[in-house]
GROMACS .gro file of N, CA and C in nm:
model
  270
    1MET      N    1   0.082  -0.117   0.000
    1MET     CA    2   0.000   0.000   0.000
    1MET      C    3   0.088   0.126   0.000
    2ILE      N    4   0.200   0.121   0.071
    2ILE     CA    5   0.289   0.236   0.074
    2ILE      C    6   0.353   0.257  -0.062
    3VAL      N    7   0.396   0.147  -0.124
    3VAL     CA    8   0.458   0.156  -0.256
    3VAL      C    9   0.358   0.210  -0.357
    4GLU      N   10   0.235   0.164  -0.349
    4GLU     CA   11   0.132   0.212  -0.441
    4GLU      C   12   0.107   0.361  -0.422
    5ALA      N   13   0.107   0.406  -0.298
    5ALA     CA   14   0.087   0.549  -0.272
    5ALA      C   15   0.203   0.631  -0.326
    6LEU      N   16   0.325   0.580  -0.310
    6LEU     CA   17   0.442   0.651  -0.363
    6LEU      C   18   0.439   0.658  -0.515
    7VAL      N   19   0.402   0.548  -0.579
    7VAL     CA   20   0.394   0.548  -0.725
    7VAL      C   21   0.285   0.644  -0.772
    8ASN      N   22   0.172   0.645  -0.705
    8ASN     CA   23   0.065   0.739  -0.741
    8ASN      C   24   0.111   0.883  -0.722
    9LEU      N   25   0.182   0.910  -0.614
    9LEU     CA   26   0.232   1.045  -0.589
    9LEU      C   27   0.331   1.088  -0.697
   10ILE      N   28   0.422   1.000  -0.733
   10ILE     CA   29   0.519   1.031  -0.839
   10ILE      C   30   0.448   1.054  -0.971
   11THR      N   31   0.348   0.974  -1.001
   11THR     CA   32   0.272   0.991  -1.125
   11THR      C   33   0.201   1.125  -1.128
   12VAL      N   34   0.141   1.163  -1.018
   12VAL     CA   35   0.071   1.292  -1.011
   12VAL      C   36   0.169   1.407  -1.029
   13VAL      N   37   0.284   1.397  -0.965
   13VAL     CA   38   0.384   1.504  -0.976
   13VAL      C   39   0.434   1.516  -1.120
   14ILE      N   40   0.461   1.403  -1.184
   14ILE     CA   41   0.506   1.406  -1.323
   14ILE      C   42   0.399   1.466  -1.414
   15LYS      N   43   0.275   1.427  -1.391
   15LYS     CA   44   0.167   1.483  -1.473
   15LYS      C   45   0.151   1.632  -1.450
   16LEU      N   46   0.161   1.675  -1.325
   16LEU     CA   47   0.148   1.818  -1.296
   16LEU      C   48   0.262   1.899  -1.357
   17LEU      N   49   0.380   1.842  -1.359
   17LEU     CA   50   0.494   1.912  -1.418
   17LEU      C   51   0.490   1.909  -1.571
   18ALA      N   52   0.433   1.804  -1.628
   18ALA     CA   53   0.437   1.787  -1.773
   18ALA      C   54   0.317   1.851  -1.844
   19VAL      N   55   0.205   1.869  -1.775
   19VAL     CA   56   0.085   1.922  -1.840
   19VAL      C   57   0.106   2.062  -1.896
   20PRO      N   58   0.170   2.154  -1.824
   20PRO     CA   59   0.187   2.288  -1.883
   20PRO      C   60   0.272   2.287  -2.010
   21PHE      N   61   0.362   2.193  -2.022
   21PHE     CA   62   0.450   2.189  -2.137
   21PHE      C   63   0.400   2.094  -2.247
   22ASN      N   64   0.300   2.013  -2.216
   22ASN     CA   65   0.241   1.918  -2.310
   22ASN      C   66   0.348   1.828  -2.372
   23ILE      N   67   0.432   1.769  -2.287
   23ILE     CA   68   0.541   1.686  -2.337
   23ILE      C   69   0.513   1.536  -2.330
   24LEU      N   70   0.408   1.497  -2.259
   24LEU     CA   71   0.377   1.355  -2.251
   24LEU      C   72   0.271   1.320  -2.355
   25PRO      N   73   0.306   1.233  -2.449
   25PRO     CA   74   0.206   1.193  -2.549
   25PRO      C   75   0.107   1.094  -2.489
   26ASP      N   76  -0.005   1.076  -2.558
   26ASP     CA   77  -0.103   0.976  -2.515
   26ASP      C   78  -0.045   0.837  -2.540
   27THR      N   79  -0.076   0.748  -2.448
   27THR     CA   80  -0.028   0.611  -2.461
   27THR      C   81  -0.111   0.539  -2.568
   28PRO      N   82  -0.043   0.466  -2.658
   28PRO     CA   83  -0.119   0.393  -2.761
   28PRO      C   84  -0.213   0.291  -2.698
   29SER      N   85  -0.324   0.270  -2.763
   29SER     CA   86  -0.425   0.180  -2.706
   29SER      C   87  -0.374   0.036  -2.697
   30ALA      N   88  -0.284  -0.004  -2.787
   30ALA     CA   89  -0.228  -0.140  -2.782
   30ALA      C   90  -0.148  -0.160  -2.653
   31VAL      N   91  -0.075  -0.058  -2.612
   31VAL     CA   92   0.004  -0.069  -2.490
   31VAL      C   93  -0.088  -0.075  -2.369
   32VAL      N   94  -0.191   0.008  -2.367
   32VAL     CA   95  -0.286   0.007  -2.256
   32VAL      C   96  -0.356  -0.128  -2.248
   33ASP      N   97  -0.396  -0.183  -2.361
   33ASP     CA   98  -0.462  -0.314  -2.363
   33ASP      C   99  -0.368  -0.424  -2.312
   34ALA      N  100  -0.241  -0.418  -2.354
   34ALA     CA  101  -0.145  -0.519  -2.310
   34ALA      C  102  -0.121  -0.512  -2.160
   35VAL      N  103  -0.108  -0.391  -2.105
   35VAL     CA  104  -0.086  -0.376  -1.962
   35VAL      C  105  -0.210  -0.421  -1.885
   36ASN      N  106  -0.327  -0.384  -1.931
   36ASN     CA  107  -0.451  -0.429  -1.865
   36ASN      C  108  -0.464  -0.580  -1.868
   37TYR      N  109  -0.431  -0.643  -1.981
   37TYR     CA  110  -0.437  -0.789  -1.992
   37TYR      C  111  -0.340  -0.854  -1.894
   38TYR      N  112  -0.219  -0.797  -1.884
   38TYR     CA  113  -0.118  -0.851  -1.794
   38TYR      C  114  -0.166  -0.842  -1.648
   39PHE      N  115  -0.220  -0.727  -1.608
   39PHE     CA  116  -0.268  -0.713  -1.471
   39PHE      C  117  -0.391  -0.800  -1.446
   40ASP      N  118  -0.476  -0.818  -1.545
   40ASP     CA  119  -0.590  -0.908  -1.529
   40ASP      C  120  -0.543  -1.051  -1.504
   41LEU      N  121  -0.438  -1.094  -1.576
   41LEU     CA  122  -0.383  -1.228  -1.553
   41LEU      C  123  -0.329  -1.242  -1.411
   42ILE      N  124  -0.259  -1.141  -1.366
   42ILE     CA  125  -0.200  -1.148  -1.232
   42ILE      C  126  -0.308  -1.152  -1.125
   43PHE      N  127  -0.402  -1.058  -1.130
   43PHE     CA  128  -0.498  -1.046  -1.021
   43PHE      C  129  -0.609  -1.152  -1.029
   44SER      N  130  -0.633  -1.209  -1.145
   44SER     CA  131  -0.733  -1.316  -1.151
   44SER      C  132  -0.676  -1.447  -1.097
   45ASN      N  133  -0.543  -1.460  -1.094
   45ASN     CA  134  -0.482  -1.583  -1.044
   45ASN      C  135  -0.436  -1.573  -0.899
   46LEU      N  136  -0.471  -1.466  -0.831
   46LEU     CA  137  -0.432  -1.454  -0.691
   46LEU      C  138  -0.501  -1.559  -0.604
   47ASP      N  139  -0.621  -1.600  -0.641
   47ASP     CA  140  -0.689  -1.704  -0.564
   47ASP      C  141  -0.613  -1.836  -0.572
   48PHE      N  142  -0.560  -1.867  -0.689
   48PHE     CA  143  -0.481  -1.989  -0.705
   48PHE      C  144  -0.351  -1.979  -0.626
   49LEU      N  145  -0.288  -1.863  -0.630
   49LEU     CA  146  -0.165  -1.841  -0.554
   49LEU      C  147  -0.193  -1.844  -0.405
   50ASN      N  148  -0.306  -1.791  -0.365
   50ASN     CA  149  -0.344  -1.788  -0.224
   50ASN      C  150  -0.363  -1.929  -0.168
   51PHE      N  151  -0.386  -2.027  -0.254
   51PHE     CA  152  -0.398  -2.166  -0.211
   51PHE      C  153  -0.265  -2.215  -0.155
   52PHE      N  154  -0.153  -2.169  -0.210
   52PHE     CA  155  -0.021  -2.213  -0.166
   52PHE      C  156   0.041  -2.119  -0.063
   53VAL      N  157   0.036  -1.990  -0.089
   53VAL     CA  158   0.097  -1.889  -0.001
   53VAL      C  159  -0.002  -1.775   0.013
   54HIS      N  160  -0.022  -1.730   0.136
   54HIS     CA  161  -0.115  -1.619   0.157
   54HIS      C  162  -0.059  -1.491   0.093
   55VAL      N  163  -0.146  -1.415   0.032
   55VAL     CA  164  -0.106  -1.292  -0.036
   55VAL      C  165  -0.052  -1.191   0.064
   56ASP      N  166  -0.107  -1.189   0.185
   56ASP     CA  167  -0.056  -1.098   0.288
   56ASP      C  168   0.089  -1.131   0.323
   57THR      N  169   0.121  -1.260   0.325
   57THR     CA  170   0.259  -1.301   0.349
   57THR      C  171   0.349  -1.255   0.236
   58LEU      N  172   0.303  -1.267   0.114
   58LEU     CA  173   0.382  -1.222  -0.001
   58LEU      C  174   0.405  -1.071   0.004
   59LYS      N  175   0.305  -0.996   0.047
   59LYS     CA  176   0.322  -0.851   0.058
   59LYS      C  177   0.430  -0.817   0.160
   60ASN      N  178   0.428  -0.886   0.273
   60ASN     CA  179   0.529  -0.860   0.376
   60ASN      C  180   0.668  -0.901   0.328
   61VAL      N  181   0.678  -1.015   0.264
   61VAL     CA  182   0.807  -1.062   0.214
   61VAL      C  183   0.860  -0.969   0.106
   62ALA      N  184   0.773  -0.922   0.018
   62ALA     CA  185   0.815  -0.829  -0.087
   62ALA      C  186   0.862  -0.698  -0.027
   63THR      N  187   0.794  -0.649   0.074
   63THR     CA  188   0.835  -0.525   0.140
   63THR      C  189   0.972  -0.541   0.206
   64ILE      N  190   0.992  -0.652   0.275
   64ILE     CA  191   1.121  -0.676   0.339
   64ILE      C  192   1.230  -0.692   0.235
   65ALA      N  193   1.201  -0.760   0.124
   65ALA     CA  194   1.300  -0.778   0.018
   65ALA      C  195   1.339  -0.644  -0.043
   66ILE      N  196   1.243  -0.556  -0.064
   66ILE     CA  197   1.273  -0.423  -0.120
   66ILE      C  198   1.357  -0.343  -0.021
   67ILE      N  199   1.327  -0.352   0.107
   67ILE     CA  200   1.405  -0.280   0.208
   67ILE      C  201   1.549  -0.333   0.212
   68VAL      N  202   1.565  -0.464   0.212
   68VAL     CA  203   1.700  -0.522   0.215
   68VAL      C  204   1.778  -0.483   0.092
   69TRP      N  205   1.714  -0.488  -0.025
   69TRP     CA  206   1.781  -0.451  -0.150
   69TRP      C  207   1.823  -0.304  -0.147
   70THR      N  208   1.735  -0.218  -0.096
   70THR     CA  209   1.766  -0.075  -0.089
   70THR      C  210   1.882  -0.049   0.007
   71VAL      N  211   1.881  -0.114   0.122
   71VAL     CA  212   1.991  -0.097   0.217
   71VAL      C  213   2.121  -0.147   0.157
   72ASP      N  214   2.118  -0.259   0.087
   72ASP     CA  215   2.239  -0.313   0.024
   72ASP      C  216   2.295  -0.217  -0.080
   73LYS      N  217   2.209  -0.165  -0.165
   73LYS     CA  218   2.255  -0.073  -0.270
   73LYS      C  219   2.303   0.059  -0.210
   74THR      N  220   2.235   0.107  -0.106
   74THR     CA  221   2.277   0.230  -0.040
   74THR      C  222   2.412   0.211   0.028
   75PHE      N  223   2.431   0.097   0.092
   75PHE     CA  224   2.560   0.068   0.155
   75PHE      C  225   2.671   0.060   0.050
   76SER      N  226   2.643  -0.005  -0.062
   76SER     CA  227   2.742  -0.014  -0.169
   76SER      C  228   2.778   0.124  -0.224
   77LEU      N  229   2.679   0.208  -0.243
   77LEU     CA  230   2.704   0.344  -0.291
   77LEU      C  231   2.785   0.423  -0.189
   78LEU      N  232   2.750   0.412  -0.063
   78LEU     CA  233   2.823   0.482   0.043
   78LEU      C  234   2.968   0.434   0.050
   79MET      N  235   2.990   0.306   0.040
   79MET     CA  236   3.127   0.253   0.043
   79MET      C  237   3.205   0.298  -0.080
   80TRP      N  238   3.141   0.305  -0.194
   80TRP     CA  239   3.208   0.353  -0.316
   80TRP      C  240   3.251   0.498  -0.298
   81ILE      N  241   3.163   0.580  -0.240
   81ILE     CA  242   3.196   0.721  -0.217
   81ILE      C  243   3.311   0.732  -0.117
   82ILE      N  244   3.307   0.653  -0.011
   82ILE     CA  245   3.414   0.658   0.089
   82ILE      C  246   3.548   0.616   0.028
   83HIS      N  247   3.546   0.516  -0.059
   83HIS     CA  248   3.670   0.471  -0.123
   83HIS      C  249   3.725   0.575  -0.220
   84LYS      N  250   3.640   0.660  -0.272
   84LYS     CA  251   3.685   0.764  -0.364
   84LYS      C  252   3.745   0.884  -0.293
   85LEU      N  253   3.720   0.899  -0.164
   85LEU     CA  254   3.776   1.012  -0.089
   85LEU      C  255   3.926   0.991  -0.069
   86PRO      N  256   4.003   1.096  -0.098
   86PRO     CA  257   4.148   1.080  -0.079
   86PRO      C  258   4.188   1.101   0.067
   87PHE      N  259   4.254   1.003   0.120
   87PHE     CA  260   4.309   1.012   0.255
   87PHE      C  261   4.458   0.996   0.246
   88SER      N  262   4.531   1.090   0.304
   88SER     CA  263   4.677   1.078   0.304
   88SER      C  264   4.722   1.066   0.448
   89ILE      N  265   4.778   0.952   0.480
   89ILE     CA  266   4.827   0.926   0.614
   89ILE      C  267   4.979   0.913   0.605
   90GLU      N  268   5.046   1.009   0.663
   90GLU     CA  269   5.193   1.007   0.661
   90GLU      C  270   5.247   1.036   0.797
   0.00000   0.00000   0.00000
């Protein structure tokens, strides 16, 4: 739910920034149909998936996985920046 809210917020901000300049073209109907078909496949099969693993459990695991991945990448970036700093010990 938090990720969905963030994505919606980013989408609204992009639309608000792009509307005055009219830089975002309309999405072709084939792309919209393909995305809708893909999401229909996913959400119509949640009952089958729920037979094996609860969807609430998957939401929690996905959230934890995203947090761990973000911390790992942030740590790697921080270590890269620290390694780039020149230290002279004499």
